[in-house]
Amino acid sequence: MKPAIELRSAVKRFGGVTAVDNVSLTIGDGEFFSLLGPSGCGKTTTLRMIAGFEFPDAGDILLHGTSIGTTPPHQRRVNTVFQSYALFPHMTVAGNIGFGLEMQRIAPTERERRVREALELVRLADYGERWPRQLSGGQQQRVALARALINRPEVLLLDEPLGALDQKLRKEMQLELKRMQERVGITFIFVTHDQEEALSMSDRIAVMHHGRVLQIGTPTAIYERPNCRFVADFIGDTNFLDGRITASHAGHAVITTDDGLVITGASDRSLTIGSTATVSLRPEKARLTIDVPPGDIANCFATTVDRVDYIGSDTRMLVRIGSERTVSVWEQNNRSTLDRDAYWQPGEAGYLWWPAENGLVLAE
Amino acid sequence: MAIGGITAAGARSGARRRLAMLLAPGLFWLIAFFAIPLVVVLAYSVAVPGPTGRVEWRFTLENYQRLFGETLYVSAYVRSLWVGLLTTLICLVAGYPLALFIVRQPPAWRAALLFLILIPFWTNFLVRTYAWMIILSNNGIVNTAIQSLGLPRQILYPGEGAVLVGLVYGQLPFMVLPLVAALDRFDFTLMEAAADLGASRRRAFWRIMLPLTAPGIAAGSVLVFIPTVGQFVVSDLLGGAKVDFLGNLLQRLFTRSNPPNWPLGSAMAVIFMVVLTVAIVAYFRATAEERR
C-alpha cells in the first residue's frame, strides 16, 4: 500500500518569507497524523498545500503515490474541515452536506440518502432543514465534518477545527473526532497548536518550527525523547540545565553546569567532551524528599523550597539548588488529607533527586 | 414599586417625546416635499389641459389613454426601460470584476482605488458629458484611432450608442460601490470550501459568491436603473435631441412645448412611478429568495 500522503522536499514562499522550508513527510493510510507547532510555524501552509489551496514552489506532494503538486483543489480526493467551518450560509445543513455530491452530479435520490447517513454519523439527524446560523459552534463543527466525510476522501484535513470551541466542548469533540476516525478509517491530518490535543489524539505527530519539521514521532516519543531543545520546550513543561559535556558513555552523558552541578542524563548518541549541551528534566520526573534517598541515585542535590503552588491534582514547587538555580518539580497529590504537614511549605529543606534516565541530554 | 412604575412611565413618555423630536424634521420633509407633491401630481394627471396651458380641473382619463395610444410615448417608455436595463447590465458585468479586484487588494491599495472611482464626481456631470461629445465626435480621439487602423470613420455621436456610453460611464461608480461593500462582507474562505468540495471556479462563483453578494447586486442595480430610466441630460446631449427618453418628453411637456401640458406630463410621471415600483419590488423579491 502506498502512503496516503507523501511530501517530498516541499517548499512554499510568500514574498521573501519561506513559510514551508523543505518539508518531507510520509503519512500512512488510516493514520491520525498531527502537525503541531506555534503560530507561523508553517503547519497551516503545509495543510493548504495538501488541500490544493497553495501550490509548492519546489518539491512535490503525492496522494497514494500520485503526484498532486499542481492539481487544483476541486480535482483532489482530499477534503478539509476549516477552522471557521466555512459553512455556506445560504444553504441548509442538508444543502451544505450534499454540496460535494451535487458537484459530483450524484443523482438527487442517492444524494438525499447519503446526506441522511452523514447527518446520522454526526448525530444531527433532525437538523437537515436548519440553517447554519441556527446551530451552536459544536453543531456547526459536526456539519463541517459531515460535509467533508460524505465525499469519502482519501485524506481528511482538519485545520485547528476545535480552536473556536470552549474547553469542555473541545474535550468532547476530541473524543468524538478520534472515534469517528477509527470508525471511517480515513487518514486524518490534523493541524493544531495545542500540544495536549495533539498528544491525546494522534498516532504520530510532526513538530514544526520556522517552516521546518523538527521531529516526527509517536506522542510518547515526542514527549519522552524530544530530539532538540525546541521540541522539549514546546511539548509539556521542562527544566533546562545548561552546561558542558564532561563524560559520554553508552546511553549516558555527564554534563557540568556553570554553577558546578554534575548531572548524569540519558543520551542515545556519543557527544563530544567539552561541547555545550543541556539536560531537559520534566518537573514530574524528579522527586523531592526530606531525607537522602536510599540507594545509588545518579542525581541528588540538597535544596530549599522556594515556592509552592497547590493546583489540586498536583503540587507544583520551585526549589532552589545553591544560590542561583531554581528547578521546577511537581508532586502528585495521591493522598487525600488536610494535614498541613503532608504538603511542602516554602523554606523547607530537602533533597531533589532523579535517576539518570529521567533527564535527557540534548546537544545544542 | 409604585414609584419605580411612575418613573418608568415618565422615562417612557420622555423617550417618546425625544423620538418624536428626532423624527419630526425628516417626517416634515417627506410630507411637505414628497407626499403632498405626489398628491398634486396625481391630481394633475386626471385634469384637462386647457388651450393656453392653464389646467381645467375636470376629471378625465384621456391623458392616460393618450400615453398608451400614441407611439411617441409608448416608444419612449420602451426605449427608456430598455436602455436602463442595458446600462444596468453593462455596469454589472463591468463593475463586478472591478469590485472583486478592488476588494482583493491590500488595504492601502484598496483605499487608493476607491478614491480613483470617486474622483470623477469632483467634476460637474455636465462637463463630463460634454467631454464625451468631444471624444466621440467625428474628429475625436476614438475616430482618429479607428482611422489610424485603416478603418472608415464611424458616426458615433450623436446616437443611441453614444447615449449608452455616456450612461454607463456616469453610472458605473454607483454599481461598483455597493458591490465593493457586498464583496467586502463576503468570506472568501467559502470559495476555498467550495473548491475543496469539488466545485470548479466557475461553479463556485455561480453557487456561492453570486448568491451571497446578491444584496450588493440588487442595491447597485437599483441605484443605476432608476436614475438611468428617468434621466434626460445624457440623452439630450449625446443623443443629439433625436433620441427621446422619458425624461426628455417630460421636460418638453412641462417646460418647452407651447402650450405646456402639465396634466399629460403628470400622467406620464405616474405611469413611470408605478412601473418602476412594480419592477423593483419584483426584483427585490427575487434576490431575497436567492438569499434565503
XYZ file of C-alpha atoms in Angstrom, chain A residues 48 51 53 73-74 78-80 82 84 86-91 99-100 102-103 105 131 147-148 151, chain B residues 187 189-201 203-204 206-209 211-212 290-292:
50
model
C -3.165 24.122 2.486
C -5.609 20.626 0.087
C -5.127 25.993 -1.948
C -8.258 21.567 -5.189
C -11.539 20.519 -6.799
C -8.990 15.337 -0.261
C -11.410 17.283 1.903
C -10.931 19.940 4.519
C -11.918 24.621 8.095
C -14.019 28.771 10.769
C -16.828 27.857 6.291
C -20.410 26.589 6.074
C -22.398 28.137 3.226
C -24.807 30.498 4.994
C -27.354 30.477 2.147
C -27.779 26.707 2.201
C -22.786 20.131 -1.824
C -19.887 17.823 -2.626
C -24.020 17.844 -6.032
C -20.685 18.865 -7.560
C -23.507 15.250 -10.120
C -29.697 26.985 8.648
C -19.786 17.814 4.686
C -16.191 16.680 4.235
C -17.272 12.671 -0.190
C -15.980 35.375 3.324
C -12.864 31.029 2.671
C -16.229 29.867 1.312
C -14.712 29.788 -2.175
C -11.948 27.549 -0.881
C -14.540 25.361 0.810
C -16.456 25.079 -2.472
C -13.295 24.203 -4.399
C -12.425 21.692 -1.700
C -15.814 20.045 -2.191
C -15.263 19.655 -5.911
C -16.583 22.902 -7.387
C -14.653 24.407 -10.271
C -14.063 28.149 -10.021
C -19.416 26.662 -10.382
C -18.198 28.072 -7.078
C -22.433 30.773 -9.540
C -23.382 28.704 -6.496
C -21.606 30.574 -3.711
C -20.245 34.010 -4.500
C -25.950 34.397 -4.354
C -24.102 35.686 -1.324
C -31.896 33.779 -3.519
C -30.514 34.836 -0.149
C -32.668 32.518 1.941
